[in-house]
PDB file of C-alpha atoms in Angstrom:
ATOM      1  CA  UNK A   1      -5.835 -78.275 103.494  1.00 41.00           C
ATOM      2  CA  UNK A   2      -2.523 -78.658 104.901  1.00 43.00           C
ATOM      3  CA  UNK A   3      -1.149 -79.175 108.433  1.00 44.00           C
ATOM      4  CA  UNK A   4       2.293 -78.917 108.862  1.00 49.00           C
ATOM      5  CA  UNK A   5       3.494 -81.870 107.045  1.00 53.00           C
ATOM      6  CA  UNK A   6       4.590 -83.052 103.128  1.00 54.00           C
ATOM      7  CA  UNK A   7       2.312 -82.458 100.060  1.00 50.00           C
ATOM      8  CA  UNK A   8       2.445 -83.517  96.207  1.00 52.00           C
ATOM      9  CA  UNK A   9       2.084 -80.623  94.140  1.00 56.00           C
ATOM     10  CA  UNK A  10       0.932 -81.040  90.388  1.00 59.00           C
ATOM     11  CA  UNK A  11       0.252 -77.862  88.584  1.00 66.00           C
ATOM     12  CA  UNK A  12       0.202 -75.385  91.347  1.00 64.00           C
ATOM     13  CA  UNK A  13      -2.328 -77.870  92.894  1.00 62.00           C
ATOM     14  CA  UNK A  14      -1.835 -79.887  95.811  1.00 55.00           C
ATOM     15  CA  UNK A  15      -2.900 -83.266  94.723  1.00 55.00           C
ATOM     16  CA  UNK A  16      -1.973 -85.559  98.020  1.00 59.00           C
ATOM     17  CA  UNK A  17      -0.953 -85.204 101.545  1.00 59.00           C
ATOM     18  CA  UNK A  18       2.509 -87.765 102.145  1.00 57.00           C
ATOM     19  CA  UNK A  19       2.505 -87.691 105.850  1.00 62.00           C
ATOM     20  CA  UNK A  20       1.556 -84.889 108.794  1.00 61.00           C
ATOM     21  CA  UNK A  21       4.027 -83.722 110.981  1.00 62.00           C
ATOM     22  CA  UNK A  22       1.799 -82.966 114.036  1.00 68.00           C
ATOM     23  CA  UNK A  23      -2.373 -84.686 113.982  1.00 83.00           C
ATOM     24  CA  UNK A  24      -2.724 -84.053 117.816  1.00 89.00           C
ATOM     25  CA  UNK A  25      -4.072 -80.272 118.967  1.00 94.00           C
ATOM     26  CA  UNK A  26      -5.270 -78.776 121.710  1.00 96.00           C
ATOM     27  CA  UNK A  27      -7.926 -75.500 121.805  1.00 96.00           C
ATOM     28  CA  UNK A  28     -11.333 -74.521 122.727  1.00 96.00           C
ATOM     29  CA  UNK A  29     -14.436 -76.507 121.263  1.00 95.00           C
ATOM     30  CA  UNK A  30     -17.280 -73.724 121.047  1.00 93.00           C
ATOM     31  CA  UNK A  31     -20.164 -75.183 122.872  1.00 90.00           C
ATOM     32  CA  UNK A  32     -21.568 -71.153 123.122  1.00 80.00           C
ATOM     33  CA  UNK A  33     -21.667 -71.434 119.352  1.00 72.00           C
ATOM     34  CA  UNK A  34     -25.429 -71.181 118.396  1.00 65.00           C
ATOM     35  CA  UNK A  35     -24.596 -72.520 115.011  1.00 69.00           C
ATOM     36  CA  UNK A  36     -23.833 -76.490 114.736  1.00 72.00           C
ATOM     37  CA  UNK A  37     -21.457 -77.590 111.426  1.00 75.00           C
ATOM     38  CA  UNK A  38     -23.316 -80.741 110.461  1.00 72.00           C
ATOM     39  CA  UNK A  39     -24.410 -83.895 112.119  1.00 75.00           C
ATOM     40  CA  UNK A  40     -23.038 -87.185 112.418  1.00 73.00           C
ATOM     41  CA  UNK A  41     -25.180 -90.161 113.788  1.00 75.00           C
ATOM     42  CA  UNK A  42     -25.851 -88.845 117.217  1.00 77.00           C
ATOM     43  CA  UNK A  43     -22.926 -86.657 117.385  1.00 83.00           C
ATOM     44  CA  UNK A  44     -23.070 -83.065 116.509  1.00 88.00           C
ATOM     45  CA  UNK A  45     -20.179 -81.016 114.726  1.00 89.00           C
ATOM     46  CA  UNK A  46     -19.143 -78.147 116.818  1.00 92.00           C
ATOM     47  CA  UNK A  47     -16.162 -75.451 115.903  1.00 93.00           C
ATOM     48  CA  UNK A  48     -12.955 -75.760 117.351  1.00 95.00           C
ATOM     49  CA  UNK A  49     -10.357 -73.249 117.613  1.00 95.00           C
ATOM     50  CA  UNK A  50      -6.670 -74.682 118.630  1.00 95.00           C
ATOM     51  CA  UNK A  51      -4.607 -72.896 120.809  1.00 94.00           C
ATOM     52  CA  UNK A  52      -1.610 -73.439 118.047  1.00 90.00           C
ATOM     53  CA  UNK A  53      -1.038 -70.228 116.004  1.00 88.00           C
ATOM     54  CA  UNK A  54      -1.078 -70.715 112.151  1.00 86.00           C
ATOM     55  CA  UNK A  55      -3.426 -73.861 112.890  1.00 89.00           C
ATOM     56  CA  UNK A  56      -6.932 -73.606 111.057  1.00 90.00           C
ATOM     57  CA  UNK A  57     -10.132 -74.148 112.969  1.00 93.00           C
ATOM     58  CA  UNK A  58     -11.676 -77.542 113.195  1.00 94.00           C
ATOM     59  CA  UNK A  59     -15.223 -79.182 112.995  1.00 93.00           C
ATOM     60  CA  UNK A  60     -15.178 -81.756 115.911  1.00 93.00           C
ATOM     61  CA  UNK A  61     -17.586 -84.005 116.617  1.00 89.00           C
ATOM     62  CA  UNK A  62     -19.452 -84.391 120.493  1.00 90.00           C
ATOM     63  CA  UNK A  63     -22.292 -85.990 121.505  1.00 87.00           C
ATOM     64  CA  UNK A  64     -22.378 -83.347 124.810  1.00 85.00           C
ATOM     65  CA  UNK A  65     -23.333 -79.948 124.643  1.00 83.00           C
ATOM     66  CA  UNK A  66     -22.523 -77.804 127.417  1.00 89.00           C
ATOM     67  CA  UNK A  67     -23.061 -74.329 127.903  1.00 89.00           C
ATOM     68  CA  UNK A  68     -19.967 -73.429 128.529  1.00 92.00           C
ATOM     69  CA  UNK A  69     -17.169 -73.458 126.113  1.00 94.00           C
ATOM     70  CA  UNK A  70     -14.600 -76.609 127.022  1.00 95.00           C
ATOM     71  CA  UNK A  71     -10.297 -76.777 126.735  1.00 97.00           C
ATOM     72  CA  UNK A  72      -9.897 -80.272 124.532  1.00 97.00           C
ATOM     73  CA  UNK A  73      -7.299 -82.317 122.788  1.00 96.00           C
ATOM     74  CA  UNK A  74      -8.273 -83.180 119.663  1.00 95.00           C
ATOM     75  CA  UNK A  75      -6.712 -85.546 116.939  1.00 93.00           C
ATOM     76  CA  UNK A  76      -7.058 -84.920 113.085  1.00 92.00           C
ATOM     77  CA  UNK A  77      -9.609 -86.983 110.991  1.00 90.00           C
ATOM     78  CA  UNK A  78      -9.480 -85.763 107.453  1.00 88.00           C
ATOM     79  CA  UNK A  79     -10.015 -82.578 105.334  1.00 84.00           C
ATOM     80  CA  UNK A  80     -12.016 -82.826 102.533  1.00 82.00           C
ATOM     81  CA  UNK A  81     -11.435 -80.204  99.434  1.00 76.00           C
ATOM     82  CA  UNK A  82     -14.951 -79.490  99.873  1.00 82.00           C
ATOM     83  CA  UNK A  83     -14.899 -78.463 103.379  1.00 83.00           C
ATOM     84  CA  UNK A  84     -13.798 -75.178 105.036  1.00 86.00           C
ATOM     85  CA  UNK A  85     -12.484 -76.936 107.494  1.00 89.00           C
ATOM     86  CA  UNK A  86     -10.728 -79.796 108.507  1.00 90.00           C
ATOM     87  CA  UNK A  87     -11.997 -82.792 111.339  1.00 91.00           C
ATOM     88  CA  UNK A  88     -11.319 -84.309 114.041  1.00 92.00           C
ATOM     89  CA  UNK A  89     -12.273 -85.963 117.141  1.00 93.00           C
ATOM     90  CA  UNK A  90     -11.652 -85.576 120.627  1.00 94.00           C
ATOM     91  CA  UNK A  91      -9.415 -87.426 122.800  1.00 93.00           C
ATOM     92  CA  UNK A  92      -9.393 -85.627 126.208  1.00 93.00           C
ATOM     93  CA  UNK A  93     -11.807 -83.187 127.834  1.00 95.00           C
ATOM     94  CA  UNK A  94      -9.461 -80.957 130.124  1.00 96.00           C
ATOM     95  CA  UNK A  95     -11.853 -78.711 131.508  1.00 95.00           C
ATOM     96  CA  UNK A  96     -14.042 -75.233 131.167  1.00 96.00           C
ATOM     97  CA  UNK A  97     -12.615 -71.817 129.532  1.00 95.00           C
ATOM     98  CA  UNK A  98     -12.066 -69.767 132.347  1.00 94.00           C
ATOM     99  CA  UNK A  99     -11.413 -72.104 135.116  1.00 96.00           C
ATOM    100  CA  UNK A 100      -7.634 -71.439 136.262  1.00 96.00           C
ATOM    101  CA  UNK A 101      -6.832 -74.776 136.772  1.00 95.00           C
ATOM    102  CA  UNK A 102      -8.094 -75.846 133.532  1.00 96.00           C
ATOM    103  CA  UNK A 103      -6.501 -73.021 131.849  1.00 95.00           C
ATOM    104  CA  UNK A 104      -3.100 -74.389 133.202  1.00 96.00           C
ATOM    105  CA  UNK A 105      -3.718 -77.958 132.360  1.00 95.00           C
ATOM    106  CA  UNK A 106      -4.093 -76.930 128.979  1.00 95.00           C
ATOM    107  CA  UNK A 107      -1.320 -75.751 128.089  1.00 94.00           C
ATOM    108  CA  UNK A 108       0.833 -78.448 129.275  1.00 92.00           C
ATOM    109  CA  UNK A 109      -1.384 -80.233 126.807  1.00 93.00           C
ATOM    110  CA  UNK A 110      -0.422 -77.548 124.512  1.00 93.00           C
ATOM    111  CA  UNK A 111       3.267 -77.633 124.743  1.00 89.00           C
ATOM    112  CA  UNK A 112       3.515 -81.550 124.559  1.00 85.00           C
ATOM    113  CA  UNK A 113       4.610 -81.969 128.450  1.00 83.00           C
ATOM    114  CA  UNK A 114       2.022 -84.460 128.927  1.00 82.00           C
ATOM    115  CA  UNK A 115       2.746 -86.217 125.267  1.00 76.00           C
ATOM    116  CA  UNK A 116       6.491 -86.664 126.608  1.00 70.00           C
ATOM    117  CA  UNK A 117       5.490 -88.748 129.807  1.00 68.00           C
ATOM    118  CA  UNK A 118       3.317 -91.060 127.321  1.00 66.00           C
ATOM    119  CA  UNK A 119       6.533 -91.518 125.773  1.00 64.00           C
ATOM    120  CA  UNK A 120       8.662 -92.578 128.719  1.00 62.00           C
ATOM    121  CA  UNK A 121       5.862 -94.761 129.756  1.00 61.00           C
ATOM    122  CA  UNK A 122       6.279 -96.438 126.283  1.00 62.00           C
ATOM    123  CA  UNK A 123      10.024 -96.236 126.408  1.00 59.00           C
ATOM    124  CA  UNK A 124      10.442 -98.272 130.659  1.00 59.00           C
ATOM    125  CA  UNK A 125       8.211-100.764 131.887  1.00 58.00           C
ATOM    126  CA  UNK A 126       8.063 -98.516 135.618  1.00 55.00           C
ATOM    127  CA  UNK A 127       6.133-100.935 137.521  1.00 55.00           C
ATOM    128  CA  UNK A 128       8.313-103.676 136.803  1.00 59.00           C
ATOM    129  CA  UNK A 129      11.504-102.101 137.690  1.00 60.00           C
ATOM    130  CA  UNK A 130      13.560-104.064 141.248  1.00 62.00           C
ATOM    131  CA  UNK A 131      13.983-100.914 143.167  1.00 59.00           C
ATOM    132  CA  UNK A 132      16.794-102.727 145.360  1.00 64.00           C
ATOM    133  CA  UNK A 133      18.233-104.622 142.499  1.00 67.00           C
ATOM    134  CA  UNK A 134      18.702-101.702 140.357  1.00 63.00           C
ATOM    135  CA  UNK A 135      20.394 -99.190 143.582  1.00 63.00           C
ATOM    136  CA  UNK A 136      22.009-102.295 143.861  1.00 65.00           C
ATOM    137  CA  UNK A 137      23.509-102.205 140.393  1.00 65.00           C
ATOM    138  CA  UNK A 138      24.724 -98.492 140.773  1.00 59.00           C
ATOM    139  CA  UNK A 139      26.759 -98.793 143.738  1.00 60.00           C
ATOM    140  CA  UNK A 140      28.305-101.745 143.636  1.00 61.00           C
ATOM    141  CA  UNK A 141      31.285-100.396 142.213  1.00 55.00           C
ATOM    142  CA  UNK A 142      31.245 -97.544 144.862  1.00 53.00           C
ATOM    143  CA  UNK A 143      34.596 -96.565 145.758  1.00 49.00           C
ATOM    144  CA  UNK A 144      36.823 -96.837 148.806  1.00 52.00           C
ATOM    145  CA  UNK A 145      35.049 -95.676 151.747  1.00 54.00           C
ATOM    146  CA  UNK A 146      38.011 -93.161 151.791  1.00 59.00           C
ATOM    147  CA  UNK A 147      36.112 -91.289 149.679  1.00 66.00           C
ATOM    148  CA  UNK A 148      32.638 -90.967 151.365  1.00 75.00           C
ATOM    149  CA  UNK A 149      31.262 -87.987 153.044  1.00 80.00           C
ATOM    150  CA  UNK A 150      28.857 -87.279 155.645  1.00 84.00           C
ATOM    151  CA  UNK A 151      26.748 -84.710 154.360  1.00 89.00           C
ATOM    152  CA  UNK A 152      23.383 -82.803 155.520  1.00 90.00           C
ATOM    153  CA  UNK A 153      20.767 -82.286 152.583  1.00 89.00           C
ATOM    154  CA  UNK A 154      19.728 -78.665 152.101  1.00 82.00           C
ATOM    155  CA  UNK A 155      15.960 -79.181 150.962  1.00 83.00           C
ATOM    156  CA  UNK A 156      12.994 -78.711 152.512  1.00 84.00           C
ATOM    157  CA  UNK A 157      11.504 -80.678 155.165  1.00 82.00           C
ATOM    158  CA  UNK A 158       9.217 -84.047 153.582  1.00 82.00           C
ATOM    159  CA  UNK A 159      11.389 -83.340 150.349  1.00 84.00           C
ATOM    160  CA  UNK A 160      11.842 -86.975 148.529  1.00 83.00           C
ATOM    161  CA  UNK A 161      13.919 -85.606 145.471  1.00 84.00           C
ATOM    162  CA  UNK A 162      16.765 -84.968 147.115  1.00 88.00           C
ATOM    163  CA  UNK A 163      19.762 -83.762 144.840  1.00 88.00           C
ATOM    164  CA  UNK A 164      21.493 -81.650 146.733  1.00 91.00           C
ATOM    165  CA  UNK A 165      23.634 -81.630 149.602  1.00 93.00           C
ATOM    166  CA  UNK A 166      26.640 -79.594 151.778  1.00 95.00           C
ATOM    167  CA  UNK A 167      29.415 -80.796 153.848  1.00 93.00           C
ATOM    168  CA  UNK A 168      31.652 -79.541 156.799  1.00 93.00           C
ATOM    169  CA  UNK A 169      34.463 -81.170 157.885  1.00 91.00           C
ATOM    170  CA  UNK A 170      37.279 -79.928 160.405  1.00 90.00           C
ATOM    171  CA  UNK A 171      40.758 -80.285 158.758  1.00 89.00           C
ATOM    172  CA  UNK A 172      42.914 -78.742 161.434  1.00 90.00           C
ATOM    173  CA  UNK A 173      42.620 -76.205 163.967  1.00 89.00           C
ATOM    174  CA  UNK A 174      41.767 -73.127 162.040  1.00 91.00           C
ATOM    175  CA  UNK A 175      40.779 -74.948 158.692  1.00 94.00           C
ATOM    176  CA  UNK A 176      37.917 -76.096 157.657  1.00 93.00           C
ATOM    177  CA  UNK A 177      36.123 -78.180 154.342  1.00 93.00           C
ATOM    178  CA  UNK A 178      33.162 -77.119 153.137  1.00 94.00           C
ATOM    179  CA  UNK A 179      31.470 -79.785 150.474  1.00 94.00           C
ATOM    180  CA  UNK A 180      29.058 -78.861 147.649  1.00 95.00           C
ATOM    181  CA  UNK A 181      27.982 -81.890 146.492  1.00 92.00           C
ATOM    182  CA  UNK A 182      25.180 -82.643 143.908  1.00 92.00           C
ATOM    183  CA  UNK A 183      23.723 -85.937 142.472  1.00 88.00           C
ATOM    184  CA  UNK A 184      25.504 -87.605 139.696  1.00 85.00           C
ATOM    185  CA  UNK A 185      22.778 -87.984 137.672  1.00 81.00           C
ATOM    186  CA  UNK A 186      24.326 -88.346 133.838  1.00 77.00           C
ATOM    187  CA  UNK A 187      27.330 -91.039 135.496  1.00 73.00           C
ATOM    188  CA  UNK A 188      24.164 -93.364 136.320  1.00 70.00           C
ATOM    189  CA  UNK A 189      22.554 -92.790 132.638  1.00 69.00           C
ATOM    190  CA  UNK A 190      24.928 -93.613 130.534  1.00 65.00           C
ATOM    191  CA  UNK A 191      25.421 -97.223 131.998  1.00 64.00           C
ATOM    192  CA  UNK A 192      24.185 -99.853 128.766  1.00 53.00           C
ATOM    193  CA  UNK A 193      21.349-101.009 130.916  1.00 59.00           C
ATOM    194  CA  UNK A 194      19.711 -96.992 130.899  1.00 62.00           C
ATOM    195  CA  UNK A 195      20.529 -96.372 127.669  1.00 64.00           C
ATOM    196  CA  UNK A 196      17.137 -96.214 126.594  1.00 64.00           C
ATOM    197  CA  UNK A 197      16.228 -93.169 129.616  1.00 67.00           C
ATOM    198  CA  UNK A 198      19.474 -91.427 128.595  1.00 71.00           C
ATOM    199  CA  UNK A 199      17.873 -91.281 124.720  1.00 67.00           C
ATOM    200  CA  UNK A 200      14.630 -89.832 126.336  1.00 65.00           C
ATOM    201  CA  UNK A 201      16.167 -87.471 128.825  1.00 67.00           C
ATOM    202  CA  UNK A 202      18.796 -85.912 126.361  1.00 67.00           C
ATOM    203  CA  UNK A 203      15.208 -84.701 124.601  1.00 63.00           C
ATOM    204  CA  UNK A 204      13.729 -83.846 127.867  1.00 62.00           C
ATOM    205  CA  UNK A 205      16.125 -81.508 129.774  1.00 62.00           C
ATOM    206  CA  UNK A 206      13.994 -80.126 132.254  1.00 74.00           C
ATOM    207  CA  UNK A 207      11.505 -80.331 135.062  1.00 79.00           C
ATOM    208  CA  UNK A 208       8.536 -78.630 134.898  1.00 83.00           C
ATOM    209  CA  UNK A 209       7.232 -75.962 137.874  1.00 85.00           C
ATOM    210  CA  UNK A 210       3.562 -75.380 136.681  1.00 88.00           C
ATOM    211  CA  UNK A 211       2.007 -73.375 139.241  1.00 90.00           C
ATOM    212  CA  UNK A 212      -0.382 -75.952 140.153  1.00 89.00           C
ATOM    213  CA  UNK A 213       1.872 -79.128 139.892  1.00 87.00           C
ATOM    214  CA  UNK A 214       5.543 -80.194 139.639  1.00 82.00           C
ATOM    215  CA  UNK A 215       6.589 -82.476 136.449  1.00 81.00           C
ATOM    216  CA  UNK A 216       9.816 -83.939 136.793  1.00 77.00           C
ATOM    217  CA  UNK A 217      12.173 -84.510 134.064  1.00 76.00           C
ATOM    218  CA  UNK A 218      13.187 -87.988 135.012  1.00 75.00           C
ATOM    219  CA  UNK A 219      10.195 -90.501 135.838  1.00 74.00           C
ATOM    220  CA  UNK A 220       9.172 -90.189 139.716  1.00 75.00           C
ATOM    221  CA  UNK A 221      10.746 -93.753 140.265  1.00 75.00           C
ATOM    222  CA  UNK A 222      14.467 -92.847 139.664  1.00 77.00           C
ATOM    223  CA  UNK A 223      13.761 -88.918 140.658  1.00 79.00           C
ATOM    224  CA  UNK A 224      12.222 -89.619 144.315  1.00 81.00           C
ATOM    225  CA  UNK A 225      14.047 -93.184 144.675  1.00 81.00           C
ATOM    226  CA  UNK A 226      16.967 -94.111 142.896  1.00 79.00           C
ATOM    227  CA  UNK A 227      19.018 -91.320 141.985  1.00 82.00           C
ATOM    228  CA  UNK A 228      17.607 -89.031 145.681  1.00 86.00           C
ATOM    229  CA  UNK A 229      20.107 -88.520 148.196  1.00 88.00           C
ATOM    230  CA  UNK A 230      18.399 -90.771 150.756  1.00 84.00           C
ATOM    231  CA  UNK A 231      19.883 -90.819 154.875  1.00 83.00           C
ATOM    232  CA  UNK A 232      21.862 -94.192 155.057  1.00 78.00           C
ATOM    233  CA  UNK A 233      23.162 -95.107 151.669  1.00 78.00           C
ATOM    234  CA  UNK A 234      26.029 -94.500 149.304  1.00 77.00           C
ATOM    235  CA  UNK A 235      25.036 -92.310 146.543  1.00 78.00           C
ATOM    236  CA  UNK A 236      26.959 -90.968 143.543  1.00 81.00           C
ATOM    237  CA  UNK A 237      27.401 -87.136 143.285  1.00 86.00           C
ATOM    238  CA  UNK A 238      29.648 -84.366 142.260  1.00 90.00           C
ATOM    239  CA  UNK A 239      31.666 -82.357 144.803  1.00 91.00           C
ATOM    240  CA  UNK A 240      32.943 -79.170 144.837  1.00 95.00           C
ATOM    241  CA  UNK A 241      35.102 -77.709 148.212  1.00 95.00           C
ATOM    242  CA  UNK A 242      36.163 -74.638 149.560  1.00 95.00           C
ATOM    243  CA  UNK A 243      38.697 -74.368 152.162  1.00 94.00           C
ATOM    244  CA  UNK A 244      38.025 -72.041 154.990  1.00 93.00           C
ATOM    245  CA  UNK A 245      40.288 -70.678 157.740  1.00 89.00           C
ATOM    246  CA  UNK A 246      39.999 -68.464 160.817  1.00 75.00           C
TER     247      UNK A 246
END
């Protein structure tokens, strides 16, 4: 059996598997199944069908049985030539089929969003990061204060990622400067010290709106804290204007 991966091929046979491209799935593990595929100590081996199309069914393992039919991540075992299917075990119970919320939790499972915070976990320490020192670092080569702007942010009331902001400034009589101004997000990545978030973000472009949560692109600390467009501190961001007269 193959999964997406490399294979040795002798004779029109495959005759080893030389690595797996993807061992991680998510699906439904049928509990609602009268028929159980085997036995293993205490364990039972129940069918389970990934969400994943072109993906074969699985025989998982669960000491539980429910009577109701449960969204799971699962993580391949092996596949035997002598078995239908392949195995696996199961790494996260998300919820029942047919509860919404469930339903929505797994497909971020499905589509890796949760697999890419794991990564940035991995990838910064978070809870060791010097909020001050670090806002510190940014703006200490802020520029002349020639060049800074009293702005009004646009978002919502209680908002904490604040990346967005307008201007108005009278420059005579009948002329006025209006200021679109946005955080500077990339200018604050590619400094050496972030190099390692810049690598992570380049693969992770965007935040996600699920309609039950919000999952931002950049971790919370540097999306709500260091790069938001807080009242009463210099921040970074890119301006466009628009001159307007009587």
């Amino acid at each position: 059996g193959m999964i997406d991966g490399m294979v040795a091929i002798r004779d029109c046979k495959v005759i080893n598997i030389i690595n797996r491209a993807r061992t991680t799935f998510t699906g439904i593990i049928m509990f609602q199944k009268t028929y159980i595929f085997g036995k293993k100590k205490r364990s039972s081996y129940y069918l389970f069908k990934p969400l994943q199309f072109g993906v074969p069914d699985f025989y998982v393992a669960s000491r539980n049985k429910y009577n109701v039919n449960k969204y799971v991540t699962i993580t391949f075992d092996s596949w035997k030539t002598t078995e239908r299917c392949p195995k696996g075990h199961i790494d996260i119970w998300i919820g029942n089929v047919g509860d919404l919320h469930s339903e929505r939790e797994a497909l971020l499972h499905h589509y890796g969003i949760y697999r890419r915070q794991r990564l940035v976990r991995n990838l910064i320490n978070v809870d060791d990061i010097d909020i001050e020192s670090v806002i510190t670092n940014i703006y200490s080569n802020t520029a002349s204060t020639n060049n800074i702007i009293e702005a009004f942010s646009m978002d919502p009331k209680g908002c904490v990622d604040i990346d967005d902001a307008l201007s108005c400034q009278q420059q005579s009589e009948t002329e006025y400067l209006i200021g679109v101004h946005i955080t500077d997000v990339m200018s604050r990545l590619l400094c050496d010290q972030n190099r390692i978030l810049f690598k992570y973000i380049s693969n992770n472009m965007t935040t996600v709106y699920a309609p039950h949560k919000r999952i931002d692109c950049l971790p919370e600390i540097w999306a709500t804290n260091i790069l938001s467009l807080h009242e009463s501190r210099l921040n970074y961001v890119i301006s466009v204007f628009f001159i307007f007269n009587n």
